[in-house]
């Protein structure tokens, strides 16, 4: 049985899709059979971030409506063997998804995969609720900013009430906090919320902290998940996040501002 | 779940619900006396009398016949909307139905909290409750304890008695109680105590950042709160007709 993980946030633009792609890649690089599903029907982005937009023929909506088989819609990642992508439809809207249809797709994928990542759309409506409904674990992506924290808080309330585990009275969803776009310098100057404030308000386990990094934008535009950029700070931070997700203990990095030494400024300090 | 993906739309659904409801406990059946006291109350807290639905409780009255129609008229004249009658003999029940009001059987003895006495000018005496030394009275009369974080968009209500939150109430969340609200953590959302008009209720928290504080209809917004009290443990209570916030540190 696969572990179903939803990547969600409430607020848009905080890095859900980037994080889903990076974590799925990290899980697959460690030998786990992983599939990442784009639930953002109508605004599909995951295929771009994963760099497979030119290979999309069928999508999740086609599978749910019986127009294509699951194996026809799954796209095998070019870089990592164990990784598959199930893209969303760009021409339909979120009403095209049904709870029964999604359940069937997840049940089938569960037999073949170790991890299923559901990349949720923004918002708290049907599409986002469907992405989280069958989840075993949730990664709540939050920026160090007050509106993002409040929206994450709202999503955590929904995870505790509007999911299958909640409705059946089973063990609650395992909730993890992933802080993205963290800039220690701007935290020190008071422009951004600091890590401890966010942890105190949301009161859930911190699974990772991704520093604000040029590597993320570069990765998105190249269609290569940032996990592959192993020398970048963001790539390493996502690798740490994956380690914690599979149960390893890794110390927290990139949360304190470090002055660049003269040497690093002279030799290749530009790549961050 | 609330997703309506395939379901046909229906004209209505019946749902059970617990709504906060003000009970107006009559200690006199004289419409003139009630009118006088309502006029006094209205000038004290006009915000409370905004077409507020009320249940007229006549359990304390021994009269088999009531001038129910006149009492209702007096209430409506003061922007209270009687929706039902509780207690009373069979003729009271019949006249309630005739007036289009609901009728509830009398409440079990020992339940219910003291509300402000609207109808009489005399000091209100709480009904004799059987001594229950093992349980705090608020819990026995329907108080509620919540362990965890009350999150944005969530509403937690204790329709009778006190509400105790062992955790934080986050911004965008709302906690309400007929009695007092106790928050053993940071209070960042809205807290409303004494929602049925209990002016003796209070709000207590370990760390004040509340968006809104209200006791028996009197409220203060975050902007109205003395900044020096923010982030500190406080109690909030009605002091005359002013909402007072004092430090507990």
XYZ file of C-alpha atoms in Angstrom:
521
model
C 0.000 0.000 0.000
C 1.316 3.407 -0.971
C 1.520 6.296 1.426
C -0.644 9.159 0.125
C 0.809 12.598 0.835
C -0.977 15.843 -0.035
C 1.061 18.996 -0.607
C -1.236 21.885 0.256
C -1.267 25.458 1.572
C -4.507 27.369 1.115
C -2.685 30.351 -0.298
C -1.438 30.352 -3.870
C 2.093 30.995 -5.044
C 3.845 29.748 -1.916
C 5.627 26.852 -3.629
C 3.286 23.864 -3.522
C 4.080 22.586 -6.993
C 7.824 23.271 -6.691
C 7.827 21.407 -3.371
C 5.718 18.495 -4.666
C 8.087 18.087 -7.633
C 11.238 18.387 -5.516
C 10.055 15.987 -2.803
C 8.725 13.433 -5.307
C 12.098 13.539 -7.083
C 13.935 13.128 -3.789
C 11.817 10.131 -2.782
C 12.366 8.491 -6.160
C 16.139 9.156 -6.097
C 16.256 7.085 -2.901
C 14.670 4.131 -4.631
C 10.996 4.628 -3.756
C 8.452 4.086 -6.505
C 6.794 7.484 -6.558
C 3.995 9.134 -8.512
C 3.102 12.797 -8.310
C -0.427 13.852 -9.327
C -1.408 17.363 -10.404
C -4.846 18.170 -8.903
C -4.831 21.725 -10.226
C -7.239 21.046 -13.082
C -7.473 24.063 -15.356
C -4.202 25.615 -14.146
C -1.779 22.779 -14.617
C 1.854 23.581 -13.796
C 3.411 20.401 -12.506
C 4.276 19.174 -16.016
C 6.265 22.374 -16.602
C 8.163 22.116 -13.322
C 8.902 18.447 -14.068
C 9.912 19.298 -17.627
C 7.509 16.858 -19.282
C 4.999 19.286 -20.786
C 5.743 18.115 -24.315
C 4.925 14.527 -23.515
C 1.409 15.005 -22.115
C -1.229 13.086 -24.095
C -3.850 12.027 -21.562
C -4.469 13.453 -18.108
C -6.186 12.797 -14.774
C -9.589 13.940 -16.037
C -9.384 11.602 -19.054
C -8.662 8.701 -16.695
C -11.492 9.568 -14.323
C -13.974 9.943 -17.169
C -12.910 6.637 -18.704
C -11.423 8.133 -21.863
C -7.956 6.736 -21.212
C -6.311 4.066 -19.101
C -4.132 4.981 -16.157
C -1.019 3.549 -17.817
C -1.623 5.722 -20.880
C -1.799 8.880 -18.801
C 1.187 8.210 -16.521
C 4.369 9.883 -17.755
C 7.688 8.320 -16.850
C 10.271 10.847 -15.697
C 13.297 11.081 -17.991
C 15.841 11.557 -15.214
C 14.719 9.204 -12.449
C 13.505 5.662 -13.128
C 11.099 5.287 -10.220
C 9.264 8.531 -10.830
C 5.956 9.027 -12.651
C 3.815 12.081 -13.270
C 0.034 12.163 -13.679
C -0.736 15.569 -15.212
C -3.883 17.636 -14.823
C -6.096 18.780 -17.653
C -5.648 22.359 -18.772
C -8.915 22.624 -20.696
C -11.353 21.368 -18.059
C -12.322 22.733 -14.674
C -12.189 21.220 -11.223
C -15.807 20.055 -11.385
C -14.616 17.344 -13.760
C -13.107 15.456 -10.802
C -15.336 13.176 -8.765
C -14.612 11.698 -5.384
C -15.335 8.165 -6.616
C -13.111 8.679 -9.648
C -10.194 9.973 -7.586
C -10.597 7.120 -5.114
C -10.413 4.587 -7.932
C -7.268 6.161 -9.389
C -5.569 6.284 -5.971
C -6.563 2.691 -5.185
C -5.060 1.479 -8.447
C -1.838 3.498 -8.010
C -1.553 2.277 -4.411
C -0.875 -1.244 -5.637
C 2.179 -0.272 -7.679
C 3.743 2.667 -5.877
C 5.357 3.394 -2.507
C 4.470 7.082 -2.415
C 1.648 9.061 -4.044
C 2.061 12.836 -3.859
C -1.024 14.942 -4.506
C -0.201 18.484 -5.618
C -3.220 20.477 -4.380
C -4.627 23.578 -6.048
C -4.742 26.769 -3.987
C -7.907 27.656 -2.108
C -10.179 25.673 0.180
C -12.876 24.675 -2.307
C -13.781 21.354 -3.901
C -10.515 20.841 -5.795
C -8.322 21.401 -2.751
C -10.607 19.306 -0.537
C -10.533 16.460 -3.043
C -6.717 16.544 -3.181
C -6.522 16.135 0.607
C -9.513 13.837 1.131
C -7.731 10.477 0.861
C -4.364 11.576 2.308
C -2.401 9.773 5.009
C 0.035 12.636 5.472
C -0.015 16.324 4.648
C 2.791 18.730 3.884
C 1.546 22.256 4.563
C 3.656 24.729 2.593
C 3.956 28.120 4.283
C 5.858 31.323 3.518
C 7.182 33.437 6.402
C 4.365 35.893 5.939
C 1.261 36.495 8.048
C -1.371 35.840 5.358
C 0.264 32.580 4.338
C 0.398 31.435 7.966
C -3.281 32.201 8.467
C -4.287 30.321 5.308
C -2.187 27.350 6.405
C -3.970 27.432 9.746
C -7.296 27.258 7.884
C -6.092 24.300 5.825
C -5.010 22.498 8.998
C -8.559 22.909 10.291
C -9.902 21.306 7.113
C -7.363 18.465 7.299
C -8.726 17.686 10.753
C -12.365 17.658 9.653
C -12.930 17.263 5.916
C -10.844 14.192 5.120
C -11.635 10.502 4.965
C -9.543 9.781 8.057
C -11.409 12.489 9.997
C -14.825 11.369 8.809
C -14.165 7.731 9.642
C -12.664 8.610 13.015
C -9.367 6.922 12.085
C -5.919 8.111 13.179
C -5.611 11.758 12.158
C -3.556 12.805 9.153
C 0.121 13.235 9.986
C 0.672 16.962 9.430
C 4.055 18.447 8.524
C 5.085 22.067 8.170
C 7.310 23.029 5.250
C 8.499 26.626 5.310
C 9.610 27.942 1.921
C 11.181 31.197 0.713
C 12.834 31.720 4.086
C 15.317 34.557 4.043
C 17.279 34.691 7.337
C 18.590 38.183 6.607
C 15.069 39.590 6.142
C 13.906 37.700 9.238
C 16.686 39.385 11.224
C 15.619 42.800 9.971
C 11.985 42.068 10.868
C 10.658 41.984 7.286
C 9.655 38.338 7.603
C 8.098 36.232 10.334
C 10.664 34.124 12.072
C 10.682 30.367 12.269
C 9.692 30.191 15.932
C 6.659 32.456 15.461
C 5.369 30.300 12.609
C 5.913 27.098 14.568
C 4.145 28.522 17.588
C 1.067 29.618 15.653
C 0.664 26.479 13.554
C 1.752 24.065 16.311
C 2.742 21.188 14.013
C 5.945 19.317 13.330
C 8.486 21.110 11.111
C 9.644 18.845 8.288
C 11.780 21.303 6.372
C 12.910 24.833 5.778
C 13.740 25.933 2.254
C 15.731 29.145 1.939
C 14.788 31.757 -0.630
C 17.075 30.867 -3.489
C 17.802 31.726 -7.069
C 18.185 28.024 -7.675
C 14.402 27.542 -7.324
C 13.474 29.994 -10.066
C 16.218 28.631 -12.304
C 14.977 25.075 -11.721
C 11.359 25.995 -12.481
C 12.223 27.679 -15.731
C 14.441 24.818 -16.841
C 11.857 22.203 -15.881
C 14.318 20.350 -13.655
C 13.184 19.814 -10.039
C 15.579 21.668 -7.730
C 16.508 18.443 -5.915
C 18.768 17.650 -8.889
C 20.760 20.824 -8.155
C 22.612 19.190 -5.286
C 25.093 22.021 -4.810
C 22.397 24.649 -4.279
C 21.078 25.510 -0.809
C 17.453 24.868 -1.849
C 18.383 21.500 -3.387
C 20.085 20.434 -0.173
C 17.212 21.717 1.953
C 14.714 19.631 -0.066
C 17.007 16.597 0.290
C 16.941 17.140 4.082
C 13.153 17.387 3.940
C 12.917 14.052 2.120
C 15.209 12.468 4.716
C 12.928 13.605 7.524
C 9.868 12.411 5.610
C 11.249 8.859 5.506
C 12.112 8.983 9.188
C 15.766 10.066 9.328
C 16.899 12.699 11.809
C 18.656 15.592 10.137
C 19.703 18.852 11.804
C 18.039 22.036 10.574
C 20.097 24.152 8.145
C 19.784 27.488 6.352
C 17.708 29.132 9.095
C 20.443 31.502 10.284
C 22.067 34.277 8.373
C 25.696 33.578 7.595
C 27.982 36.334 6.470
C 29.876 35.308 3.410
C 33.546 35.002 4.021
C 35.974 36.922 1.870
C 37.123 33.722 0.206
C 33.662 32.567 -0.803
C 32.925 36.023 -2.101
C 36.037 35.843 -4.261
C 35.575 32.282 -5.473
C 32.147 31.285 -6.756
C 30.145 32.817 -3.945
C 27.570 33.923 -6.474
C 25.911 30.547 -6.792
C 23.369 30.236 -4.053
C -18.318 15.638 3.470
C -19.500 18.865 1.999
C -18.407 18.227 -1.564
C -21.351 18.251 -3.892
C -19.852 16.591 -6.881
C -22.567 14.416 -8.236
C -25.545 14.875 -5.951
C -28.833 16.166 -7.285
C -29.843 19.436 -5.688
C -32.690 19.009 -3.198
C -35.187 21.562 -1.921
C -34.028 21.186 1.678
C -32.402 18.917 4.199
C -33.267 18.542 7.871
C -30.331 19.009 10.159
C -30.032 18.843 13.907
C -28.366 21.880 15.380
C -27.561 23.602 18.649
C -28.198 27.301 18.330
C -27.408 29.826 21.002
C -30.763 30.999 22.352
C -31.662 33.585 24.910
C -34.140 32.379 27.489
C -36.265 35.082 29.082
C -37.203 33.729 32.446
C -40.378 35.433 33.598
C -40.747 36.101 37.305
C -43.910 38.110 36.781
C -46.864 37.612 34.464
C -47.802 41.291 34.488
C -47.197 42.746 31.002
C -46.938 46.284 32.396
C -44.200 45.302 34.850
C -42.333 43.477 32.073
C -42.650 46.525 29.829
C -41.125 48.796 32.494
C -38.131 46.534 33.092
C -37.534 45.952 29.391
C -37.427 49.710 28.851
C -34.742 49.946 31.546
C -32.703 47.105 30.005
C -33.005 48.588 26.554
C -31.324 51.806 27.608
C -28.496 49.836 29.291
C -27.496 47.607 26.376
C -29.302 48.551 23.161
C -27.060 46.246 21.097
C -28.661 43.231 22.730
C -32.177 44.145 21.561
C -31.791 43.674 17.812
C -34.695 41.415 16.957
C -33.087 38.851 19.241
C -35.022 35.565 19.245
C -36.013 34.595 22.775
C -37.692 31.668 24.446
C -40.143 32.756 27.124
C -39.718 30.552 30.143
C -42.720 30.505 32.441
C -41.484 27.717 34.684
C -41.110 30.045 37.646
C -44.743 31.163 37.367
C -47.526 29.296 39.040
C -50.372 30.774 37.029
C -52.265 28.388 34.746
C -53.408 31.212 32.464
C -51.140 33.886 31.033
C -51.718 37.026 29.002
C -49.293 35.523 26.515
C -50.416 37.647 23.591
C -49.816 40.883 25.492
C -46.457 39.699 26.828
C -45.356 38.878 23.276
C -46.510 42.279 22.064
C -44.454 43.983 24.780
C -41.407 41.948 23.774
C -41.793 42.775 20.086
C -42.191 46.456 20.918
C -38.720 46.204 22.478
C -37.207 44.323 19.520
C -37.241 40.915 21.115
C -38.783 38.140 19.019
C -40.484 35.440 21.073
C -40.122 32.171 19.147
C -41.264 29.663 21.747
C -42.522 29.171 25.270
C -41.009 26.805 27.790
C -42.978 25.274 30.649
C -46.433 26.110 31.951
C -49.686 24.216 32.124
C -51.791 22.941 29.229
C -53.672 26.241 28.595
C -50.281 27.990 28.196
C -49.221 25.374 25.656
C -52.492 25.790 23.733
C -52.236 29.578 23.629
C -48.566 29.403 22.548
C -49.569 27.204 19.601
C -52.464 29.507 18.801
C -49.985 32.409 18.596
C -47.756 30.422 16.226
C -45.060 29.846 18.874
C -43.345 26.594 19.703
C -43.682 24.968 23.100
C -40.953 23.187 25.063
C -41.495 21.028 28.138
C -40.029 22.424 31.380
C -36.284 21.972 31.802
C -35.036 19.222 34.085
C -34.280 20.386 37.591
C -30.675 21.227 38.315
C -29.770 22.251 34.752
C -29.424 25.719 33.324
C -27.240 28.552 34.460
C -28.193 31.777 36.067
C -28.940 34.365 33.431
C -29.486 37.983 34.231
C -32.916 38.525 35.681
C -34.685 40.592 33.089
C -38.181 40.541 34.454
C -37.814 41.508 38.087
C -36.030 44.321 39.770
C -35.224 42.202 42.800
C -31.861 40.599 43.271
C -31.720 37.404 41.303
C -31.371 34.254 43.328
C -29.958 31.241 41.545
C -32.177 28.194 41.735
C -31.211 25.658 44.338
C -29.040 23.087 42.661
C -28.322 19.721 44.193
C -24.809 19.745 45.614
C -22.367 17.898 43.322
C -19.058 18.183 45.103
C -17.139 16.059 42.601
C -17.940 18.081 39.462
C -17.454 21.771 38.943
C -20.909 23.270 38.364
C -20.104 24.635 34.901
C -19.059 21.283 33.554
C -22.124 19.690 35.064
C -24.372 22.176 33.314
C -23.015 21.715 29.806
C -19.597 23.386 29.790
C -17.047 22.236 27.291
C -13.323 21.485 27.326
C -11.320 21.518 24.081
C -7.741 20.309 23.874
C -5.709 21.528 20.900
C -5.404 24.539 18.663
C -8.599 26.263 17.501
C -7.672 27.151 13.933
C -8.631 29.935 11.559
C -12.186 29.429 10.282
C -13.174 27.139 13.144
C -15.886 28.075 15.615
C -16.146 26.513 19.027
C -19.230 27.085 21.121
C -20.405 26.135 24.611
C -24.163 26.859 24.365
C -24.512 26.528 28.114
C -21.758 26.882 30.666
C -18.091 27.719 30.282
C -15.688 26.976 27.448
C -12.164 25.895 28.325
C -9.510 25.724 25.599
C -6.259 23.959 26.485
C -4.258 25.431 23.624
C -4.274 28.498 21.436
C -7.137 30.215 19.622
C -5.639 31.416 16.335
C -6.479 34.504 14.298
C -9.680 33.974 12.330
C -11.069 31.465 14.857
C -14.030 32.194 17.109
C -14.803 30.856 20.583
C -18.165 31.488 22.236
C -19.736 30.518 25.533
C -22.912 31.181 27.459
C -20.616 31.405 30.478
C -16.955 32.337 30.619
C -14.197 31.624 28.086
C -10.878 30.332 29.418
C -7.922 30.014 27.047
C -4.792 28.332 28.402
C -2.650 29.601 25.556
C -2.521 32.539 23.192
C -5.850 34.138 22.291
C -5.453 35.548 18.776
C -8.995 35.120 17.429
C -12.389 36.298 18.667
C -13.726 35.439 22.092
C -17.318 36.042 23.135
C -18.465 35.263 26.667
C -21.969 35.537 28.103
C -23.553 35.206 24.656
C -27.025 34.856 26.215
C -26.520 37.986 28.228
C -24.757 36.706 31.343
C -23.001 39.880 32.506
C -21.089 37.948 35.179
C -19.171 35.948 32.564
C -15.545 36.723 31.804
C -12.716 35.932 29.392
C -9.398 34.673 30.679
C -6.280 33.979 28.641
C -2.564 33.418 28.998
C -1.527 35.691 26.133
C -3.760 38.419 24.738
C -3.723 39.156 21.001
C -7.498 38.888 20.490
C -9.170 40.339 17.398
C -12.348 40.892 19.373
C -13.404 40.485 22.996
C -17.053 40.522 24.018
C -18.915 39.959 27.268
C -22.734 39.977 27.168
C -22.777 42.006 23.968
C -20.254 44.667 25.016
C -17.183 44.396 22.896
C -13.686 45.723 22.275
C -11.662 45.370 19.094
C -7.938 44.782 18.975
C -7.533 48.451 18.121
C -9.336 49.487 21.316
C -7.115 47.402 23.581
C -4.315 49.032 25.545
C -1.158 47.987 23.704
C 0.701 47.395 26.945
C -1.634 44.486 27.711
C -0.951 42.709 24.416
C 0.950 39.462 24.841
C 0.254 39.293 28.577
C -2.138 37.179 30.664
C -5.385 39.044 31.306
C -8.962 38.771 32.470
C -11.833 40.562 30.776
C -15.049 41.357 32.600
C -17.981 43.694 32.493
C -17.456 46.483 34.986
C -20.733 48.386 35.035
C -21.352 48.989 31.340
C -17.631 49.102 30.483
C -15.577 46.171 29.340
C -12.561 46.085 31.617
C -9.294 44.296 30.770
C -6.947 43.737 33.682
C -3.608 42.017 33.917
C -3.334 38.622 35.590
C 0.456 38.733 35.687
